[in-house]
Coordinates of C-alpha atoms in Angstrom, one line a residue:
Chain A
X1 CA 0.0 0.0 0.0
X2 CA 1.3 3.5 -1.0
X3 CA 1.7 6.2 2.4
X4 CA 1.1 8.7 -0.2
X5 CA -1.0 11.7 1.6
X6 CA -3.6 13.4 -1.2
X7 CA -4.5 16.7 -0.2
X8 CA -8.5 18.6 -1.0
X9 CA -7.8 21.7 -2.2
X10 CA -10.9 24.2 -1.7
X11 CA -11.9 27.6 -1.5
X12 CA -14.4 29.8 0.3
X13 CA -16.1 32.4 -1.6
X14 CA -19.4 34.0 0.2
X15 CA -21.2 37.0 -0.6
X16 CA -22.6 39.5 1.8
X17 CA -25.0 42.4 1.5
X18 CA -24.2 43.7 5.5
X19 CA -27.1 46.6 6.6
X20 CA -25.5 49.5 8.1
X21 CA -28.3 49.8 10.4
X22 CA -30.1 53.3 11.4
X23 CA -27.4 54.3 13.7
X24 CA -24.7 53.7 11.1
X25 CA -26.7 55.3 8.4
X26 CA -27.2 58.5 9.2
X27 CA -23.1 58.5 10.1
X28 CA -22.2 57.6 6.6
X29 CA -24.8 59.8 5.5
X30 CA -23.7 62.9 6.9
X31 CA -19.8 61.6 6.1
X32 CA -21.3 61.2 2.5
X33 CA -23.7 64.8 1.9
X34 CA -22.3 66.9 4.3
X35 CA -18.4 66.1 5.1
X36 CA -19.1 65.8 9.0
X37 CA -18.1 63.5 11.6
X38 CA -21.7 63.1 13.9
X39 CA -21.1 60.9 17.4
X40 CA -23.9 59.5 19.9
X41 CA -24.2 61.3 23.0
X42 CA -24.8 58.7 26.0
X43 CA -27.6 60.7 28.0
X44 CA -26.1 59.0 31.6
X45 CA -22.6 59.6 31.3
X46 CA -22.6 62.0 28.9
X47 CA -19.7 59.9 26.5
X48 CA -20.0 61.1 23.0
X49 CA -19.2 57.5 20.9
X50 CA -17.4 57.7 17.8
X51 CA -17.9 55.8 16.0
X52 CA -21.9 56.2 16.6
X53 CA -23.2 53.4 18.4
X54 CA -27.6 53.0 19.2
X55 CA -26.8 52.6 23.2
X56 CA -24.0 53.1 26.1
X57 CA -22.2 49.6 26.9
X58 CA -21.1 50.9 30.1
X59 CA -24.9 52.5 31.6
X60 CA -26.7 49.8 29.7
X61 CA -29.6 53.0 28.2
X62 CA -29.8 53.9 24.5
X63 CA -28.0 57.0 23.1
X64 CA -30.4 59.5 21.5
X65 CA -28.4 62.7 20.8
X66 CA -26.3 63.5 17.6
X67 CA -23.8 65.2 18.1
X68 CA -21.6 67.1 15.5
X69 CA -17.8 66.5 16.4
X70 CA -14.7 68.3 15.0
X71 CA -12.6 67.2 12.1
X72 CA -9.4 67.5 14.1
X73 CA -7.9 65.3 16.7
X74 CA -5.3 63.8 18.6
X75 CA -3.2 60.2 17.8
X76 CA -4.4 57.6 21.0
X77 CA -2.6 54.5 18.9
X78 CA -1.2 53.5 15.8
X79 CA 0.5 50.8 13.8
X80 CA 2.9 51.0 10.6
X81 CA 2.3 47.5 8.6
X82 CA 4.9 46.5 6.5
X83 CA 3.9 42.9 5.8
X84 CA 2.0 42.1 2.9
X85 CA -1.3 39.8 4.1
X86 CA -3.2 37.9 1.7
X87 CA -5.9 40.0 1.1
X88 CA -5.5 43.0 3.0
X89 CA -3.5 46.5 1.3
X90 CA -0.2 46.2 -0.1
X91 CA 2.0 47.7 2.5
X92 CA 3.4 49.7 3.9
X93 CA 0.3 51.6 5.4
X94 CA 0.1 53.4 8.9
X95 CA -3.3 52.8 10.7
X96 CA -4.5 55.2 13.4
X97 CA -6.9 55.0 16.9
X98 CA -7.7 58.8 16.7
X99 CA -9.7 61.1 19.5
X100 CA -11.3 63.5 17.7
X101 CA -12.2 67.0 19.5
X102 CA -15.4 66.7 21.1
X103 CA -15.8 62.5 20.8
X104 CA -14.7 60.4 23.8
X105 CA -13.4 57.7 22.2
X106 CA -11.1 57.0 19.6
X107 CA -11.9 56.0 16.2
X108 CA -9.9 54.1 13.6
X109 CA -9.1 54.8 10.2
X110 CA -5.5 55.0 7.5
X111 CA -3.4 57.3 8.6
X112 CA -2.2 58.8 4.8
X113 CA 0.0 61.2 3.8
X114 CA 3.2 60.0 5.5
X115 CA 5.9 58.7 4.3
X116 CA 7.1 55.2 5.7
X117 CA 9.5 54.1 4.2
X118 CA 11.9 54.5 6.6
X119 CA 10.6 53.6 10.3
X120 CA 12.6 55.8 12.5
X121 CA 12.0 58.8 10.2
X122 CA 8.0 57.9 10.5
X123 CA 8.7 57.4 13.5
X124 CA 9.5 61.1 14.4
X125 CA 6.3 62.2 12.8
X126 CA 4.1 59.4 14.1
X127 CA 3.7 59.8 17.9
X128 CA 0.9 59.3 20.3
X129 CA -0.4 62.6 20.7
X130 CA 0.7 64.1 17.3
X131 CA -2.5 66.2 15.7
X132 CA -3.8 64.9 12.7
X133 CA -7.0 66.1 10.4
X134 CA -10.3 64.2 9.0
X135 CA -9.4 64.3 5.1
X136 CA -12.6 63.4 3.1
X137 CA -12.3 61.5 -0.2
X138 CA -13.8 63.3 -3.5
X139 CA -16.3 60.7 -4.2
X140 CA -17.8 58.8 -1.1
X141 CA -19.8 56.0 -1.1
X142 CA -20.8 56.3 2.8
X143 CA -18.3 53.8 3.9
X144 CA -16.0 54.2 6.6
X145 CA -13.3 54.6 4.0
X146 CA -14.6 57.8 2.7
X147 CA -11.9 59.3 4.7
X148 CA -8.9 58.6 6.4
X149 CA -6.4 60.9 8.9
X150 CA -3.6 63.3 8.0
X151 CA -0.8 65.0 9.8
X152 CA -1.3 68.1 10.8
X153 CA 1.5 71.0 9.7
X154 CA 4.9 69.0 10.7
Chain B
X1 CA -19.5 21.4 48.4
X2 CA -18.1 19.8 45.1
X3 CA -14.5 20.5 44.1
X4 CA -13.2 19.7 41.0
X5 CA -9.8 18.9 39.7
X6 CA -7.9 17.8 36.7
X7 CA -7.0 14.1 36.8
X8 CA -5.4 13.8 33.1
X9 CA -3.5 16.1 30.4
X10 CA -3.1 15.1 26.7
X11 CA -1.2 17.1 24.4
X12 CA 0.4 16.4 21.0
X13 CA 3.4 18.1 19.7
X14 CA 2.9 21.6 18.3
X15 CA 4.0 21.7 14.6
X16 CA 2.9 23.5 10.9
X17 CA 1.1 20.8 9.4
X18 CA -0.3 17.3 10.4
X19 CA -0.9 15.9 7.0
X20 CA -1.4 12.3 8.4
X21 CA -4.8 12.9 10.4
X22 CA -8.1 15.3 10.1
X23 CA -9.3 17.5 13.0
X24 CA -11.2 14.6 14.9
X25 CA -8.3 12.3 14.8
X26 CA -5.9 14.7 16.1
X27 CA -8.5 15.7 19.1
X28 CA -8.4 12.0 19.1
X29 CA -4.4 11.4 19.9
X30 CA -4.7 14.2 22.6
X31 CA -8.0 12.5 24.3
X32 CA -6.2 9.0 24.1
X33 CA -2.9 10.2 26.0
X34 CA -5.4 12.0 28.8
X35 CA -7.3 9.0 29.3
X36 CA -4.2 6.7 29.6
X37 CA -2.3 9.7 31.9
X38 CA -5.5 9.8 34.0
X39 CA -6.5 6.0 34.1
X40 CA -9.7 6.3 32.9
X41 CA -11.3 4.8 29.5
X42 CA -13.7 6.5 27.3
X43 CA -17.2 5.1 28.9
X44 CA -16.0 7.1 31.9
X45 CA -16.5 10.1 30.2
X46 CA -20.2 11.8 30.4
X47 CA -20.3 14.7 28.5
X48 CA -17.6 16.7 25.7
X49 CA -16.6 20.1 26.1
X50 CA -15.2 20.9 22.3
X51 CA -12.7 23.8 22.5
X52 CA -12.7 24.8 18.7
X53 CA -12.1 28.6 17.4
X54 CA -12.8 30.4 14.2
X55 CA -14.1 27.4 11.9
X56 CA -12.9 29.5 8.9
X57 CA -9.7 28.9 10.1
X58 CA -10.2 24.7 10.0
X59 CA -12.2 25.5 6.6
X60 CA -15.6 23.6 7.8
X61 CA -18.2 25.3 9.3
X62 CA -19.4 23.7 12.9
X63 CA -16.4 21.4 12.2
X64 CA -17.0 20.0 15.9
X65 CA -19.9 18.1 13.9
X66 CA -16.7 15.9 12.6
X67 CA -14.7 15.7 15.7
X68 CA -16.9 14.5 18.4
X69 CA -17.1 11.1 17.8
X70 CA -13.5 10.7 17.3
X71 CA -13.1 11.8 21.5
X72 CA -15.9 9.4 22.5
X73 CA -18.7 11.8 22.2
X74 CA -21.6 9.9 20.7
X75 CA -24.6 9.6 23.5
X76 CA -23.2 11.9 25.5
X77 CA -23.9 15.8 25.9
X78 CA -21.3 17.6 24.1
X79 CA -21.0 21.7 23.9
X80 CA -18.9 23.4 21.4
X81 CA -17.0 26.6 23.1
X82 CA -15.8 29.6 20.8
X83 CA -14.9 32.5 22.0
X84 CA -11.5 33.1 20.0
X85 CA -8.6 33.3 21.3
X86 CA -9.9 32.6 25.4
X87 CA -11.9 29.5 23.4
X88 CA -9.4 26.4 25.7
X89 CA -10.2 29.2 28.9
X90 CA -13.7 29.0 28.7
X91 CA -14.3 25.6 27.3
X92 CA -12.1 24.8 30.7
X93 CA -14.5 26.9 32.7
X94 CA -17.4 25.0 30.9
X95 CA -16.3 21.9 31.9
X96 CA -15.6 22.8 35.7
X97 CA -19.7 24.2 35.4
X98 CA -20.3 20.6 34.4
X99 CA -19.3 19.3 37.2
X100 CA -19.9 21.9 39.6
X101 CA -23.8 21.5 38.8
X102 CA -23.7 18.3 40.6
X103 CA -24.9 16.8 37.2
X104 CA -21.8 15.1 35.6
X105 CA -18.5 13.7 37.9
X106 CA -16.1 13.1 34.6
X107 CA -16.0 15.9 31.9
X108 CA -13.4 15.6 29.2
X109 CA -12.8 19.2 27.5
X110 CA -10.9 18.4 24.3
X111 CA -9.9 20.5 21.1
X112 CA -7.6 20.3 18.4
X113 CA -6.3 23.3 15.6
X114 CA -5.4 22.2 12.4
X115 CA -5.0 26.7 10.9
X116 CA -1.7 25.7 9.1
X117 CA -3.8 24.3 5.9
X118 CA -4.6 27.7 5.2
X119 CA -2.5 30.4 4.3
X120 CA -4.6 33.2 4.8
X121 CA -4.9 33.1 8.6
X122 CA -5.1 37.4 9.6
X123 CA -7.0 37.6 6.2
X124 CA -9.5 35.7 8.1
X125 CA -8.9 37.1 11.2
X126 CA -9.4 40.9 10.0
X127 CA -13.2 39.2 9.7
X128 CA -13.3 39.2 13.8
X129 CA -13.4 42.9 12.6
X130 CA -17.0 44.6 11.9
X131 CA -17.9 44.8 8.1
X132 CA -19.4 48.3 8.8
X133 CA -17.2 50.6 11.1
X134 CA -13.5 48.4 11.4
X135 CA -12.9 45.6 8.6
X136 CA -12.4 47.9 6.4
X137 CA -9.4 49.6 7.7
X138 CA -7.2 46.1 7.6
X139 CA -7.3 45.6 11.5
X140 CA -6.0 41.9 12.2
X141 CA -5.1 39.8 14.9
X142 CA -1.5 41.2 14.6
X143 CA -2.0 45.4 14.4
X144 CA -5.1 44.8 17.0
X145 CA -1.9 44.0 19.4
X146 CA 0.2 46.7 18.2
X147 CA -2.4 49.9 19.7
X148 CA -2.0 47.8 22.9
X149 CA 2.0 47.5 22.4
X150 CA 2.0 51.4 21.0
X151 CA -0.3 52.8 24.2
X152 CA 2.1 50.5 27.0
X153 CA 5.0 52.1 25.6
X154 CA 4.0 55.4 25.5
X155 CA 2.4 54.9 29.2
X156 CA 5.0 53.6 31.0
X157 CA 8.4 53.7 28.5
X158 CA 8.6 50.1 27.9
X159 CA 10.8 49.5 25.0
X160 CA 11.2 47.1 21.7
X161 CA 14.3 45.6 24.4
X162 CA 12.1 44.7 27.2
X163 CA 9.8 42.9 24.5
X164 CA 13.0 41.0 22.7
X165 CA 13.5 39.8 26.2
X166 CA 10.0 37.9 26.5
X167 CA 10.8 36.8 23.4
X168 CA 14.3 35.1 23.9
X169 CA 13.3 33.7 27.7
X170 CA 9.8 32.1 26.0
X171 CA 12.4 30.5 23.3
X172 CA 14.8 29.3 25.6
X173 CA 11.9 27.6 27.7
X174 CA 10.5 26.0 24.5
X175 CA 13.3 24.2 23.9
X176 CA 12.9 22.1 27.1
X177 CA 9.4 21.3 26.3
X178 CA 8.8 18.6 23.7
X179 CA 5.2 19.8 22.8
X180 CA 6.3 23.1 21.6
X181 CA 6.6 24.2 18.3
X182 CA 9.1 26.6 17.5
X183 CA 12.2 24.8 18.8
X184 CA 15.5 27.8 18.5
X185 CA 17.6 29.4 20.9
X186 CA 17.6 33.5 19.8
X187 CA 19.1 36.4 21.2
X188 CA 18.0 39.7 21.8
X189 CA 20.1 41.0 18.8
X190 CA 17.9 38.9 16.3
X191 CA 14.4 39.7 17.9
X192 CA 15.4 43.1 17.2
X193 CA 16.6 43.0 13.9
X194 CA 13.8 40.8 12.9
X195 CA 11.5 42.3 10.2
X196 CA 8.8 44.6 11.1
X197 CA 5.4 43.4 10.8
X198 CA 3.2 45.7 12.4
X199 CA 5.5 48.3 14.1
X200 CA 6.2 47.8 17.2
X201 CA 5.6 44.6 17.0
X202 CA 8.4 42.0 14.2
X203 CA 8.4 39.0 13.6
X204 CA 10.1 37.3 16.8
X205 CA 7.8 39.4 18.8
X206 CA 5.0 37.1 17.3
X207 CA 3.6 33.3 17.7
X208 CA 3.6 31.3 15.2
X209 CA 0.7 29.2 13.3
X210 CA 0.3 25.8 14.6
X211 CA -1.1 22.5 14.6
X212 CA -2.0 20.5 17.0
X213 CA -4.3 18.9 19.9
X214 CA -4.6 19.1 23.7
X215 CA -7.1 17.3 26.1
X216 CA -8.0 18.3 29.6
X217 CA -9.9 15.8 32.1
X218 CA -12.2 17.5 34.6
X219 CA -13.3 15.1 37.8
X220 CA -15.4 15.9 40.5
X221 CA -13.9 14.7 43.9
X222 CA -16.2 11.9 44.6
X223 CA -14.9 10.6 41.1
X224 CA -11.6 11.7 42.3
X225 CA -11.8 9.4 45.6
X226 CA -13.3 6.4 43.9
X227 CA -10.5 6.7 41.4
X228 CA -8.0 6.7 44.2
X229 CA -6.1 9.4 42.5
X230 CA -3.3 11.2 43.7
X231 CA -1.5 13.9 42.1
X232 CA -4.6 16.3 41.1
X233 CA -4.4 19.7 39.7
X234 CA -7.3 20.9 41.8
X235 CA -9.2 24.2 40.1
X236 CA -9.4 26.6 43.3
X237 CA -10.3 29.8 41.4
X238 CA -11.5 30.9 38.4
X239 CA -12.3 34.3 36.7
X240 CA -13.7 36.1 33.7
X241 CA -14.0 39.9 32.1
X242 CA -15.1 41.0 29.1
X243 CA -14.3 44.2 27.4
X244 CA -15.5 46.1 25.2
X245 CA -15.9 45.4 21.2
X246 CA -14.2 48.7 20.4
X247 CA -10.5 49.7 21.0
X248 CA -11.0 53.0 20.7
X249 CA -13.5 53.0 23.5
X250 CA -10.4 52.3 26.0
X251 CA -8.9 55.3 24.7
X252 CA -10.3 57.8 26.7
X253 CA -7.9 59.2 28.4
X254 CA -10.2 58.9 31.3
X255 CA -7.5 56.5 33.3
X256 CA -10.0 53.9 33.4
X257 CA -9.9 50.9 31.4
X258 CA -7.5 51.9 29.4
X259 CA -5.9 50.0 26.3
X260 CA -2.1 49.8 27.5
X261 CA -3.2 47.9 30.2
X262 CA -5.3 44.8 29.9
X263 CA -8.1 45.6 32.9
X264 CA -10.2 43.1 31.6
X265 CA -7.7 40.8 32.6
X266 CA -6.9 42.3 36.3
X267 CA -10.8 42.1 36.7
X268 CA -11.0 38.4 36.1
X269 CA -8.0 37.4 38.0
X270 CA -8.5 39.5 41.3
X271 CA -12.0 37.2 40.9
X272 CA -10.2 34.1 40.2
X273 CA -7.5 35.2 43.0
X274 CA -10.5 35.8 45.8
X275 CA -11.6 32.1 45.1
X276 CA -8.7 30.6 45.7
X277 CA -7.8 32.7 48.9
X278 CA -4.8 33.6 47.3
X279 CA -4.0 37.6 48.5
X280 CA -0.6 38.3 47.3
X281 CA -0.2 36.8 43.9
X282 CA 3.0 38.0 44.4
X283 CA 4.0 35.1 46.8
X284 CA 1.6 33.0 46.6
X285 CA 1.9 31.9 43.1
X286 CA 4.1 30.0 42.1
X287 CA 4.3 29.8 38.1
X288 CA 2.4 31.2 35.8
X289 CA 1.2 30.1 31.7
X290 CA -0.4 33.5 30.4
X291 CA -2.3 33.3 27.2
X292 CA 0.3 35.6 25.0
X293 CA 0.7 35.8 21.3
X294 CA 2.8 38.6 21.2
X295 CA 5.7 39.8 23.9
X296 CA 4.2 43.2 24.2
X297 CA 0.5 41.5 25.3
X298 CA 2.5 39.6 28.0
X299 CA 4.0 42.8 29.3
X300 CA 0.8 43.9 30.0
X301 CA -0.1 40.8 31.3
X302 CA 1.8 40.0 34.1
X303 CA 0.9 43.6 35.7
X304 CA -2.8 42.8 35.1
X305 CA -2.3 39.5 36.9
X306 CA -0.4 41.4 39.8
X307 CA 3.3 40.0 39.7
X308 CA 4.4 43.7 39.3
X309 CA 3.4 47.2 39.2
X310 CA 1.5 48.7 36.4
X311 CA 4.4 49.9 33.9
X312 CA 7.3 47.9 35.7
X313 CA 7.1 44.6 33.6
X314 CA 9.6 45.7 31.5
X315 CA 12.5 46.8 34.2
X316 CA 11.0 42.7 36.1
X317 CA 12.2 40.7 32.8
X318 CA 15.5 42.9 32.7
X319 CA 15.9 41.7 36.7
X320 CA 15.2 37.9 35.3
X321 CA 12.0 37.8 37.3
X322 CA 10.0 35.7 35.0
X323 CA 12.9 33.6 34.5
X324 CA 13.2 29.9 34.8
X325 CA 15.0 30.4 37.9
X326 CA 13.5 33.7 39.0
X327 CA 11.3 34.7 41.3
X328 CA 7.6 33.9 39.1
X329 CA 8.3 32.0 36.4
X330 CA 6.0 32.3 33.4
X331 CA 5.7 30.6 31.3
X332 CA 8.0 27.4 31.3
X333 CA 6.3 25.8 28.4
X334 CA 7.5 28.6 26.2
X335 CA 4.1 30.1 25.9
X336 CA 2.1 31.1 23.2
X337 CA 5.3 32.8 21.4
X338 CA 6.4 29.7 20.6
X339 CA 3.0 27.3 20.2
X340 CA 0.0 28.8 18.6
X341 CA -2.9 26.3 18.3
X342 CA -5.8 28.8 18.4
X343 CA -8.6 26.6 19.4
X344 CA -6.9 25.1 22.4
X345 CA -4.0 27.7 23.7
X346 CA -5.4 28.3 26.2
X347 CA -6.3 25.1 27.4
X348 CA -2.8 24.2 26.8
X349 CA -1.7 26.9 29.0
X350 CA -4.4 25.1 31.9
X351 CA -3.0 22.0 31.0
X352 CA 0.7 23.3 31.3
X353 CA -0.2 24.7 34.9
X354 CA -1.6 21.8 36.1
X355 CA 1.2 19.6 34.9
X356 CA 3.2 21.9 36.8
X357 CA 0.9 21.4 40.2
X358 CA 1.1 17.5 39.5
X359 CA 4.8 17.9 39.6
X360 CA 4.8 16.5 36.0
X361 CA 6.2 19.0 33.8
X362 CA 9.5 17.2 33.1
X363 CA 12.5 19.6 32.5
X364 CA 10.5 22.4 32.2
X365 CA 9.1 21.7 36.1
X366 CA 9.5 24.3 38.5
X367 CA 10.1 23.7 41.9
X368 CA 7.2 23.2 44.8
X369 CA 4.7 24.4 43.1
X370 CA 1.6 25.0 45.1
X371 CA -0.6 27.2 42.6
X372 CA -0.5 27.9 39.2
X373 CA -2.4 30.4 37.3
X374 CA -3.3 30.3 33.4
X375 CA -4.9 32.2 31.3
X376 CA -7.1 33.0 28.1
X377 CA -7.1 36.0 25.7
X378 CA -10.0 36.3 22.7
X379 CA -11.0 38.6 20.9
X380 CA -9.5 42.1 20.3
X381 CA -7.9 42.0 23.8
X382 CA -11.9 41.7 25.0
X383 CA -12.8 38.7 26.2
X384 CA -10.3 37.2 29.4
X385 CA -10.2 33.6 31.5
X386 CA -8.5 33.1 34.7
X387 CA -7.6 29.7 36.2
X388 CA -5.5 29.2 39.1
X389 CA -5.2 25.3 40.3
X390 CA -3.8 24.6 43.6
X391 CA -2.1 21.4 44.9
X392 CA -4.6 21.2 48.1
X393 CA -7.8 22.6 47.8

């Protein structure tokens, strides 16, 4: 008998039509018409989440109040990829947890604009901290990539 | 009051590919040696806890369907735990619930990873992401670690150094373990002048993909006495936290809960710690298996688990702390750095501790040990599992 081992070679390929959901809606709407950056207002502690969520995680009650936040903000966390995965942007690419003024929590997005090539000189650019801008792509679609984050004057 | 302990370990060696058996089979090999290292045969077993993670990673959808017979589950109850990378914690923690109901004296909680037959592993894992606010913007399991590794470094000064040396003590460790995987001795020199893969964290800051099985046999302790058993890895405490979905939402600045520092964690294990009377984990812990695919995550989270100050993990593994022959050792296996079967890490890190309460952990035993902790890590740094197992109970 032959120890040969055969091998079954497959591949997954599934199709999804995701809702954004009300909540989500009107944020890619108003990212799409209008250019602006809307959080949800928790009405306990008064957290403005970005991005919007339809309740507060922490004070279990639903959040009712859009609030218009500002297009500038401050770098909480970031990465610089330079591994290629299967699937995902050819890199390098810097990705960015960002605090914009006026939302409590950070939101993520590409950090563009930068050059990465060489990490330590990134590096002096990219800090925690360091103030960055929303920049909004000519034609969006009302998806999260419809913008990304920029450096601000370094 | 019921007590449960563990009464028998299976594990098979960690490697890339296992082209000789399917995912039942190799949950089968690890079952087998558990049975035979506890002295029990499969009719002893009354229900299945399957510890199995992202089926897109095994390529079958409810792949437990195809396992369960192979670990003697057929007429018996069997669950099927996900819940990513913490999957082995919970499934643990299922399994001790078994019993503790008073319902079931002999649970067997069994898993096995077969991810190395696909090459797209954090193409699938950027899925754990949300398709409408996150997936988009290329988060995987890798960069999710990164904005913790980023946010510690920036909190408290730890440095790409203090990572390298998690790295090279988890390597040197391995090498004594004949499960592990990634078998090399490295020096600090080459985890730092590894490649970047998602900066700050390269590639010997990282686990690796692998293949393999472990089995962990639960008992109550009337089963226990019947059995006659001695050397018992009895569970004294357990503990579990979950965070938040969003990252960003520890990034307040608010000093609570905050992203450099994995609270979740420190909640579970000051729960798990109250069970098992244990008040200065300090002292009164003995060796440690933390659930830890990258260097920086295990910098975080031996602070969380209270075997140093916040921010002072880093200045600990320059002292040799963590060492073999330091004060806590952690991880004597060589961790998760060097042996990444998703769907049962972390029961490999409970099965680790308790071979290390048993006094059965071969060359990689450390000395008197009276408690162990392990834990469990899923999702993006959200969902935590705390075990500590205890000689005596």
């Amino acid at each position: 008998m032959s120890k040969e081992l055969l091998f079954i070679s497959q591949h997954w390929n599934i199709e999804f039509n995701h809702a954004a959901g009300e909540t989500a809606s009107v944020f890619f709407r108003a990212i799409k018409e209008r250019k602006e950056i809307l959080g949800r207002r928790c009405p306990a502690c008064k957290r403005v989440l970005l991005p919007p969520r339809s309740f507060c995680e922490r004070c279990f009650v639903d959040t009712l109040e859009w609030v218009k936040v500002g297009k500038e903000g401050t770098i909480e966390a970031f990465t610089i990829v330079y591994e290629q995965f299967r699937g995902l942007p050819k890199p390098p690419y810097a990705i960015a947890y960002v605090l914009l003024d006026g939302a409590s929590t950070a939101m993520v997005n590409f950090l563009k604009k930068v050059d990465l090539n060489n990490l330590q000189e990134a590096l002096e650019r990219i800090k925690i901290g360091a103030r960055v801008k929303v920049v909004f792509k000519r034609k969006r679609r009302g998806r999260i990539t419809d913008f990304w984050y920029e450096l601000l004057h370094t | 009051m019921i007590q449960a302990g563990i009464i028998g370990i299976g594990q098979t060696r960690f490697v890339t590919r296992r082209d000789d058996v399917n995912l039942g089979e190799l949950a089968r090999e690890a079952t087998i040696i558990a049975l035979e290292d506890a002295g029990i045969e499969f009719r002893d077993i009354e229900a299945v806890v399957f510890s199995l993670a992202l089926d897109a990673l095994e390529g079958m959808e409810n792949a437990e369907r195809w396992c369960v017979e192979a670990v003697g589950g057929c007429k018996k109850p069997c669950i099927r735990v996900h819940m990513g990378g913490a999957t082995g914690g919970s499934a643990l923690h299922t399994g001790l619930f078994h019993i503790l109901s008073g319902l079931f004296n002999c649970v067997l909680v069994v898993g096995a990873e077969k991810m190395g037959e696909t090459q797209d592993a954090q193409s699938i894992l950027n899925l754990i992401f949300d398709p409408v606010y996150e997936r988009e913007v290329a988060i995987n399991a890798i960069n999710m670690c990164s904005f913790q590794a980023i946010r510690h470094m920036r909190k408290y000064g730890t440095t790409e150094y203090h990572m390298a040396l998690v790295a090279v003590r988890s390597y040197k460790n391995a090498l004594k373990n004949p499960y592990a995987h990634i078998k090399k001795e490295i020096t600090v020199e080459d985890v730092l002048n590894s490649r970047v893969i998602c900066y700050p964290i390269k590639l010997y800051d990282c686990c690796p993909r692998s293949t393999g099985a472990c089995a962990v046999l639960v008992a109550s302790s009337r089963f226990i006495k019947k059995l006659g058993k001695k050397r018992i890895a009895w569970i004294s405490g357990i503990g579990s936290c979950t965070n938040s979905y969003f990252m960003g939402d520890r990034m307040d600045n608010s000093g609570l809960n905050d992203h450099a520092d994995a609270e979740g964690l420190l909640i579970a294990a000051k729960k798990a710690y109250k069970m098992a009377g244990i008040s200065d984990p300090k002292k009164e812990i003995d060796v440690a298996e933390i659930y830890a695919p990258f260097t920086s995550t295990e910098l975080a989270a031996v602070e969380a688990l209270g075997f140093c100050e916040k921010g002072e993990s880093g200045i600990c593994n320059e002292k040799g702390i963590f060492d073999m022959d330091g004060k806590l050792p952690v991880n004597p296996s060589g961790g998760v750095l060097t042996s990444n079967p998703i769907s049962v890490t972390a029961l490999v890190r409970v099965a680790e501790a308790a071979l290390q309460v048993m006094g059965k952990a071969g060359e990689r035993q450390v000395k008197g040990v009276k408690n162990a902790v392990a834990t469990g890590e899923g999702g993006s740094l959200q969902f935590y599992t705390v075990t500590v197992l205890s000689k005596g109970i």
